[in-house]
Coordinates of C-alpha atoms and ligand atoms in Angstrom, one line a residue:
X1 CA 5.6 39.4 -34.6
X2 CA 2.2 37.7 -34.3
X3 CA 0.1 38.0 -37.3
X4 CA -3.6 37.0 -37.3
X5 CA -6.4 37.4 -39.8
X6 CA -10.1 38.2 -39.6
X7 CA -13.1 39.0 -41.5
X8 CA -13.5 41.9 -39.3
X9 CA -11.5 43.7 -36.7
X10 CA -13.7 45.9 -34.5
X11 CA -11.6 48.5 -32.2
X12 CA -13.4 49.5 -29.1
X13 CA -15.8 47.4 -26.9
X14 CA -18.1 50.1 -25.8
X15 CA -21.6 49.7 -26.4
X16 CA -21.3 50.4 -30.2
X17 CA -18.4 48.1 -30.9
X18 CA -19.7 45.3 -28.6
X19 CA -22.9 45.1 -30.4
X20 CA -21.1 45.3 -33.9
X21 CA -18.8 42.5 -33.1
X22 CA -21.8 40.5 -31.9
X23 CA -23.9 40.9 -34.9
X24 CA -21.2 40.3 -37.3
X25 CA -20.3 37.2 -35.5
X26 CA -23.8 36.1 -35.7
X27 CA -24.0 36.5 -39.3
X28 CA -21.1 34.0 -39.7
X29 CA -18.1 36.5 -39.7
X30 CA -14.7 35.8 -37.9
X31 CA -14.3 38.5 -35.8
X32 CA -11.7 40.1 -33.5
X33 CA -12.7 42.6 -30.8
X34 CA -10.1 44.9 -29.1
X35 CA -10.3 47.3 -26.3
X36 CA -7.5 49.3 -24.6
X37 CA -8.9 49.1 -21.3
X38 CA -11.9 46.5 -21.1
X39 CA -15.6 46.6 -21.8
X40 CA -17.6 49.0 -20.1
X41 CA -14.7 50.1 -18.1
X42 CA -14.7 53.5 -16.3
X43 CA -13.3 55.8 -18.7
X44 CA -15.6 54.7 -21.6
X45 CA -18.9 56.6 -22.3
X46 CA -20.5 53.4 -21.7
X47 CA -19.1 52.7 -18.3
X48 CA -21.7 54.3 -15.9
X49 CA -24.1 52.0 -14.0
X50 CA -27.3 53.2 -16.0
X51 CA -28.6 54.6 -19.1
X52 CA -31.9 55.7 -20.3
X53 CA -33.6 53.9 -23.1
X54 CA -36.7 56.3 -24.1
X55 CA -38.6 56.3 -27.5
X56 CA -39.3 60.1 -27.5
X57 CA -37.1 62.2 -29.8
X58 CA -39.1 65.1 -30.6
X59 CA -39.7 64.9 -34.7
X60 CA -36.6 62.9 -35.1
X61 CA -38.5 59.8 -36.3
X62 CA -35.3 58.0 -37.2
X63 CA -34.0 57.7 -33.5
X64 CA -37.5 56.9 -32.3
X65 CA -37.6 53.8 -34.5
X66 CA -34.1 52.9 -33.6
X67 CA -34.9 53.1 -30.0
X68 CA -38.0 50.8 -30.5
X69 CA -36.1 48.2 -32.2
X70 CA -33.2 48.4 -29.8
X71 CA -35.1 47.8 -26.7
X72 CA -36.5 44.7 -28.4
X73 CA -33.3 43.5 -29.3
X74 CA -31.8 44.4 -25.6
X75 CA -34.8 42.5 -24.2
X76 CA -33.9 39.4 -26.4
X77 CA -30.2 39.6 -25.7
X78 CA -31.1 39.6 -21.6
X79 CA -33.5 37.0 -22.0
X80 CA -31.0 34.6 -23.9
X81 CA -28.4 35.3 -21.2
X82 CA -30.7 35.3 -18.4
X83 CA -29.4 38.6 -16.9
X84 CA -32.3 41.0 -15.8
X85 CA -30.4 44.4 -17.2
X86 CA -33.5 46.2 -18.4
X87 CA -35.8 48.1 -15.6
X88 CA -38.9 49.0 -17.0
X89 CA -39.2 52.2 -14.7
X90 CA -41.4 54.5 -17.5
X91 CA -40.2 57.6 -18.7
X92 CA -41.9 60.7 -17.9
X93 CA -41.4 64.1 -20.0
X94 CA -42.2 67.1 -18.0
X95 CA -43.3 69.6 -20.3
X96 CA -43.0 73.3 -19.9
X97 CA -45.6 75.5 -21.5
X98 CA -44.9 76.3 -25.2
X99 CA -42.1 73.6 -25.2
X100 CA -42.4 72.0 -28.6
X101 CA -40.3 69.2 -28.0
X102 CA -42.8 67.1 -25.9
X103 CA -45.6 68.0 -28.3
X104 CA -43.5 66.8 -31.4
X105 CA -42.5 63.6 -29.4
X106 CA -46.4 62.8 -28.8
X107 CA -46.9 63.4 -32.4
X108 CA -44.0 61.0 -33.5
X109 CA -45.2 58.2 -31.0
X110 CA -48.7 58.6 -32.0
X111 CA -47.7 58.2 -35.5
X112 CA -45.6 55.1 -35.0
X113 CA -48.0 53.4 -32.6
X114 CA -45.9 53.6 -29.6
X115 CA -47.9 53.8 -26.4
X116 CA -47.7 56.8 -24.3
X117 CA -49.9 58.7 -21.9
X118 CA -50.8 62.2 -21.3
X119 CA -50.9 63.6 -17.9
X120 CA -52.2 66.9 -16.3
X121 CA -50.1 68.3 -13.8
X122 CA -52.8 67.3 -11.2
X123 CA -52.4 63.8 -12.5
X124 CA -48.4 64.0 -12.3
X125 CA -48.8 65.5 -8.5
X126 CA -51.3 62.7 -7.6
X127 CA -49.5 59.6 -9.0
X128 CA -45.9 61.2 -8.3
X129 CA -46.1 63.1 -5.2
X130 CA -42.4 63.2 -4.8
X131 CA -42.3 65.4 -8.0
X132 CA -43.2 69.1 -7.5
X133 CA -44.8 70.3 -10.5
X134 CA -44.2 73.9 -10.5
X135 CA -43.4 75.4 -13.9
X136 CA -44.9 72.2 -15.7
X137 CA -47.9 72.5 -17.7
X138 CA -48.4 68.8 -18.7
X139 CA -46.5 65.5 -18.9
X140 CA -46.0 62.6 -21.4
X141 CA -45.5 59.1 -19.9
X142 CA -43.8 56.3 -22.0
X143 CA -44.7 53.3 -19.9
X144 CA -42.6 50.9 -21.6
X145 CA -39.3 52.6 -21.7
X146 CA -36.9 52.8 -18.7
X147 CA -33.1 52.1 -17.8
X148 CA -30.4 50.0 -19.0
X149 CA -27.6 48.6 -16.4
X150 CA -25.1 50.1 -18.9
X151 CA -21.7 48.9 -17.6
X152 CA -23.0 45.4 -17.0
X153 CA -25.0 45.1 -20.1
X154 CA -21.8 45.8 -22.2
X155 CA -19.8 43.3 -20.1
X156 CA -22.5 40.7 -20.5
X157 CA -22.7 41.4 -24.3
X158 CA -19.1 40.8 -24.7
X159 CA -19.0 37.6 -22.6
X160 CA -22.0 36.4 -24.9
X161 CA -20.1 37.7 -27.9
X162 CA -16.9 35.6 -26.9
X163 CA -19.1 32.4 -26.4
X164 CA -20.5 32.4 -29.8
X165 CA -17.1 32.8 -31.2
X166 CA -15.6 36.5 -31.2
X167 CA -12.4 36.7 -30.3
X168 CA -11.4 39.3 -27.6
X169 CA -8.1 41.0 -26.9
X170 CA -7.5 43.6 -24.2
X171 CA -5.0 45.7 -26.2
X172 CA -4.6 49.1 -27.5
X173 CA -4.5 49.5 -30.9
X174 CA -1.9 52.0 -32.3
X175 CA -3.2 55.2 -33.8
X176 CA -3.8 55.0 -37.5
X177 CA -3.0 58.7 -38.7
X178 CA -0.7 57.0 -41.2
X179 CA -2.2 53.5 -41.6
X180 CA -0.1 51.0 -43.5
X181 CA -1.5 50.1 -47.1
X182 CA -0.3 47.4 -49.3
X183 CA 1.6 48.5 -52.3
X184 CA -0.8 47.4 -55.0
X185 CA -3.6 49.1 -53.1
X186 CA -1.7 52.1 -52.8
X187 CA -1.6 52.8 -56.8
X188 CA -5.3 52.5 -56.5
X189 CA -7.0 56.0 -55.8
X190 CA -8.8 54.4 -52.5
X191 CA -6.5 51.8 -50.9
X192 CA -7.6 49.4 -48.4
X193 CA -6.0 49.3 -44.9
X194 CA -3.9 46.3 -44.7
X195 CA -3.3 45.7 -41.1
X196 CA -3.4 47.4 -37.7
X197 CA -0.8 46.8 -34.9
X198 CA -1.4 46.5 -31.0
X199 CA 0.6 48.0 -28.2
X200 CA 1.9 44.4 -27.6
X201 CA 3.4 44.2 -31.3
X202 CA 0.6 42.1 -32.5
X203 CA -0.3 42.4 -36.2
X204 CA -4.0 42.1 -37.3
X205 CA -5.2 41.7 -40.6
X206 CA -8.9 41.8 -41.7
X207 CA -11.3 42.3 -44.6
X208 CA -12.8 45.1 -42.7
X209 CA -11.9 47.3 -39.7
X210 CA -14.5 49.3 -37.5
X211 CA -13.1 51.9 -35.4
X212 CA -15.9 52.3 -32.5
X213 CA -13.8 54.3 -30.2
X214 CA -16.3 56.6 -28.7
X215 CA -14.4 59.9 -27.3
X216 CA -11.0 58.3 -28.4
X217 CA -11.9 58.7 -32.2
X218 CA -10.4 62.5 -32.5
X219 CA -7.1 61.1 -31.0
X220 CA -7.0 58.0 -33.5
X221 CA -8.0 60.4 -36.6
X222 CA -6.8 63.7 -35.5
X223 CA -6.7 65.1 -38.9
X224 CA -10.3 63.8 -39.9
X225 CA -12.1 64.2 -36.8
X226 CA -10.5 66.4 -34.1
X227 CA -13.0 69.0 -35.0
X228 CA -15.7 67.0 -35.8
X229 CA -16.1 65.1 -32.6
X230 CA -15.9 67.1 -29.4
X231 CA -15.5 65.0 -26.0
X232 CA -17.3 67.1 -23.2
X233 CA -17.0 66.5 -19.4
X234 CA -20.3 65.7 -17.9
X235 CA -21.1 65.2 -14.1
X236 CA -23.5 62.6 -12.7
X237 CA -24.6 62.4 -9.1
X238 CA -26.4 59.5 -7.2
X239 CA -28.2 60.4 -3.8
X240 CA -29.3 58.1 -1.2
X241 CA -33.1 58.1 -0.9
X242 CA -34.8 57.9 2.5
X243 CA -36.1 54.3 3.1
X244 CA -39.6 55.1 2.8
X245 CA -41.4 52.1 1.1
X246 CA -39.6 52.3 -2.1
X247 CA -40.9 56.1 -2.6
X248 CA -38.0 56.8 -5.0
X249 CA -37.6 53.4 -7.0
X250 CA -39.8 52.4 -9.7
X251 CA -42.5 52.0 -10.1
X252 CA -43.4 54.7 -7.5
X253 CA -40.8 57.0 -9.1
X254 CA -40.3 56.7 -13.1
X255 CA -37.2 57.9 -14.9
X256 CA -37.9 61.5 -15.8
X257 CA -36.6 64.1 -18.3
X258 CA -37.1 68.0 -17.7
X259 CA -36.1 69.0 -21.1
X260 CA -36.2 72.7 -20.4
X261 CA -34.6 72.6 -17.3
X262 CA -31.6 70.7 -18.9
X263 CA -32.0 67.9 -16.0
X264 CA -32.9 64.5 -16.0
X265 CA -33.3 61.6 -13.1
X266 CA -33.4 58.1 -12.8
X267 CA -35.1 56.5 -9.8
X268 CA -33.1 54.1 -7.5
X269 CA -32.2 50.9 -9.3
X270 CA -30.2 48.2 -7.8
X271 CA -29.6 50.1 -4.7
X272 CA -27.3 52.7 -6.4
X273 CA -29.4 55.7 -5.3
X274 CA -31.5 58.1 -7.3
X275 CA -29.4 59.6 -10.3
X276 CA -29.7 63.0 -11.4
X277 CA -27.6 65.1 -14.0
X278 CA -27.4 68.3 -16.0
X279 CA -27.8 67.5 -19.7
X280 CA -25.9 70.7 -20.8
X281 CA -22.4 70.2 -22.5
X282 CA -19.6 70.8 -20.3
X283 CA -16.0 71.8 -21.1
X284 CA -13.5 69.7 -23.3
X285 CA -12.5 66.7 -21.9
X286 CA -9.8 64.0 -22.4
X287 CA -11.1 60.4 -21.8
X288 CA -7.6 59.2 -20.8
X289 CA -6.5 61.7 -18.4
X290 CA -9.3 64.1 -17.5
X291 CA -10.2 64.7 -13.8
X292 CA -13.0 62.6 -12.8
X293 CA -13.4 63.9 -9.6
X294 CA -17.0 65.7 -9.4
X295 CA -16.9 69.6 -8.6
X296 CA -18.8 71.4 -5.7
X297 CA -20.3 73.8 -8.2
X298 CA -21.8 70.7 -10.2
X299 CA -23.1 69.4 -6.9
X300 CA -24.6 72.8 -5.8
X301 CA -26.4 73.1 -9.3
X302 CA -27.9 69.4 -8.9
X303 CA -29.0 70.2 -5.4
X304 CA -30.7 73.6 -6.5
X305 CA -32.5 71.4 -9.1
X306 CA -33.6 68.9 -6.6
X307 CA -35.0 71.8 -4.0
X308 CA -37.2 72.8 -6.9
X309 CA -38.5 69.6 -8.3
X310 CA -37.9 66.7 -5.9
X311 CA -37.5 68.8 -2.4
X312 CA -37.7 65.6 -0.2
X313 CA -33.8 64.7 -1.7
X314 CA -32.6 68.3 -1.4
X315 CA -30.4 67.4 1.2
X316 CA -30.0 63.8 0.6
X317 CA -26.4 62.1 1.1
X318 CA -24.4 61.8 -2.1
X319 CA -23.7 58.1 -2.6
X320 CA -21.7 58.1 -5.9
X321 CA -20.5 60.8 -8.1
X322 CA -19.1 60.1 -11.7
X323 CA -17.5 62.3 -14.5
X324 CA -18.4 60.8 -18.0
X325 CA -17.9 62.4 -21.5
X326 CA -20.1 63.1 -24.2
X327 CA -18.5 62.6 -27.6
X328 CA -20.6 65.3 -29.5
X329 CA -20.9 65.7 -33.3
X330 CA -21.7 69.1 -34.4
X331 CA -25.6 68.3 -34.1
X332 CA -25.8 65.2 -32.2
X333 CA -26.5 62.9 -35.0
X334 CA -24.2 59.6 -34.9
X335 CA -21.1 59.4 -37.3
X336 CA -21.4 55.9 -39.2
X337 CA -19.4 55.9 -42.4
X338 CA -16.5 54.8 -44.3
X339 CA -13.4 56.3 -43.8
X340 CA -12.9 58.7 -47.1
X341 CA -9.4 57.3 -47.7
X342 CA -10.2 53.7 -47.5
X343 CA -12.7 51.2 -48.8
X344 CA -12.6 49.1 -45.8
X345 CA -12.3 51.2 -42.7
X346 CA -15.6 52.3 -40.7
X347 CA -15.8 55.1 -38.2
X348 CA -18.6 54.7 -35.7
X349 CA -19.1 56.8 -33.1
X350 CA -20.7 60.4 -32.0
X351 CA -23.1 59.0 -29.4
X352 CA -23.3 62.7 -28.3
X353 CA -25.0 61.8 -24.9
X354 CA -27.9 59.8 -26.4
X355 CA -26.3 56.9 -27.9
X356 CA -26.3 53.9 -25.6
X357 CA -30.0 53.0 -26.1
X358 CA -29.3 52.6 -29.8
X359 CA -26.3 50.0 -29.5
X360 CA -28.1 47.0 -31.0
X361 CA -29.4 49.1 -34.1
X362 CA -25.9 50.6 -34.8
X363 CA -24.5 47.2 -34.7
X364 CA -27.0 45.8 -37.1
X365 CA -26.6 48.8 -39.3
X366 CA -22.9 48.5 -39.5
X367 CA -22.8 44.8 -39.9
X368 CA -25.3 45.1 -42.6
X369 CA -23.0 47.6 -44.5
X370 CA -20.0 45.4 -43.9
X371 CA -21.9 42.5 -45.5
X372 CA -22.7 44.6 -48.4
X373 CA -26.2 46.0 -48.0
X374 CA -26.8 48.2 -51.1
X375 CA -28.9 50.6 -48.8
X376 CA -26.2 53.2 -48.8
X377 CA -25.5 55.5 -46.1
X378 CA -28.0 57.4 -44.1
X379 CA -27.2 60.9 -44.7
X380 CA -27.6 62.0 -41.2
X381 CA -24.9 59.7 -40.1
X382 CA -22.4 60.5 -42.9
X383 CA -19.1 62.2 -42.3
X384 CA -20.1 64.8 -44.8
X385 CA -22.9 65.9 -42.5
X386 CA -20.5 66.7 -39.7
X387 CA -20.0 70.4 -39.6
X388 CA -17.3 71.7 -37.5
X389 CA -19.4 74.3 -35.4
X390 CA -21.5 73.1 -32.6
X391 CA -25.1 73.5 -32.9
X392 CA -27.0 70.9 -31.0
X393 CA -30.4 69.6 -32.5
X394 CA -30.6 66.0 -31.3
X395 CA -31.4 65.3 -27.8
Ligands
FAD1 C1 -23.1 61.4 -18.4 C2 -23.8 60.5 -19.6 C3 -24.9 60.1 -19.7 C4 -25.6 59.5 -20.7 N1 -26.9 59.2 -20.9 C5 -27.4 58.5 -21.8 C6 -28.7 57.9 -21.6 O1 -29.3 58.0 -20.7 N2 -29.0 57.2 -22.5 C7 -28.3 56.9 -23.7 O2 -29.1 56.2 -24.6 N3 -27.0 57.3 -24.0 C8 -26.5 58.0 -22.9 N4 -25.3 58.7 -23.0 C9 -24.5 58.3 -24.2 C10 -24.1 57.0 -24.2 O3 -23.3 56.5 -23.0 C11 -22.7 57.0 -25.3 O4 -23.4 57.5 -26.4 C12 -22.2 55.6 -25.7 O5 -22.0 54.7 -24.3 C13 -21.0 55.6 -26.6 O6 -20.5 54.4 -26.9 P1 -19.3 54.2 -27.6 O7 -19.1 52.6 -27.7 O8 -19.3 54.9 -28.8 O9 -18.0 54.7 -26.8 P2 -17.2 54.1 -25.5 O10 -18.2 53.6 -24.7 O11 -16.3 55.2 -25.0 O12 -16.5 52.9 -26.3 C14 -15.1 53.2 -27.0 C15 -14.2 52.2 -26.4 O13 -13.2 52.4 -27.5 C16 -11.8 52.0 -26.7 N5 -10.6 52.4 -27.3 C17 -10.5 53.8 -27.7 N6 -9.3 53.9 -28.4 C18 -8.8 52.6 -28.4 C19 -7.8 51.9 -29.1 N7 -6.7 52.7 -29.9 N8 -7.4 50.7 -29.0 C20 -8.5 49.8 -28.5 N9 -9.4 50.4 -27.9 C21 -9.7 51.7 -27.9 C22 -12.2 52.5 -25.2 O14 -11.2 51.9 -24.4 C23 -13.7 52.4 -25.3 O15 -13.7 51.2 -24.4 C24 -24.8 59.1 -21.8 C25 -23.1 59.5 -21.7 C26 -22.9 60.3 -20.6 C27 -21.3 60.5 -20.6

């Protein structure tokens, strides 16, 4: 049996694991990163073409601050590797009457000095004639926000991580429901995880282990997480826009969030088509074997939305359709904490449909804790805060 030793083993090369491995390597650690299927693969939550990066989070300043710093770190990375994987489309919040979320968002952005514009419905109609403003009472535009080319960004990050010294292995790590501990540790109240094994029989020892396994976390730690992280099935559609002067690409059309209607859309980036999805939790989903063929009902719902909000696209051809999964915690806060039975095992996940943009800050946060930061665990990210009942509060 091969036996290799590292400072840190990171399991999962989605956006959370890849940024964690990268940040740890940059701080001088010897890091191995493993993934069962490969960085940004189609079954991972990070594996779609695009993800929104926005600063607006209602009153949740913690995520606004994180999004702001993450955008800076994404842009630094893309400049370093010379890959234009951020598209500054702007993000437009369409506010319905008496909708407190955009109002709270404006207050938070204002307080943190993040640029935004308030638009009347006639300004929206004038600037973006593609958008029908029916039911909207005002809008908030984040001009500096936009879209990350998600799958390609994760792949480029892992390539960069390998270049600076991370060892990458495409291997599944065997489940750790009963992880091995060494005898001396077993006598202590909280043992350390001694090693993990992979599907090919390789044994990997490390000082610390990070399980950044997204929607797979409940399968790996069933007793702990089966009822704390809920993967749900989410459908996403791309539509071919008519070729009228880039009317459905940025800057003519921004990314938009129709919070009250539970819908959002991205303009055509990289010729993939205009992307629309409903942001409501779907049924439970298995990330390995779940059916990834989008349904006619899902398409019909999105077309009804288009007819209302972007009528020029109501009959547009579907250019792509994807089924992805959210990995929801009870309220949408991330899970970033030590495993309660080990002093060297970190659980990192619970992106809950909004985590992608925060990859850089999640990586920094985990790396700092492993390096011994005495800042403690943010209570909102703790395992203890993860209830068993679903009550979404973070969007
Ligand atoms: C439809 C949809 C739209 C979204 N929109 C946005 C958005 O606009 N903006 C935003 O910020 N976020 C968005 N999100 C959320 C975001 O995509 C996720 O929160 C984020 O990608 C989660 O990343 P992750 O690294 O935790 O998980 P993943 O990307 O799933 O990575 C986990 C990795 O762990 C690996 N793994 C699992 N088990 C093992 C094992 N035993 N051994 C080895 N490897 C293993 C997997 O192969 C996988 O690659 C959206 C999500 C979905 C589904």
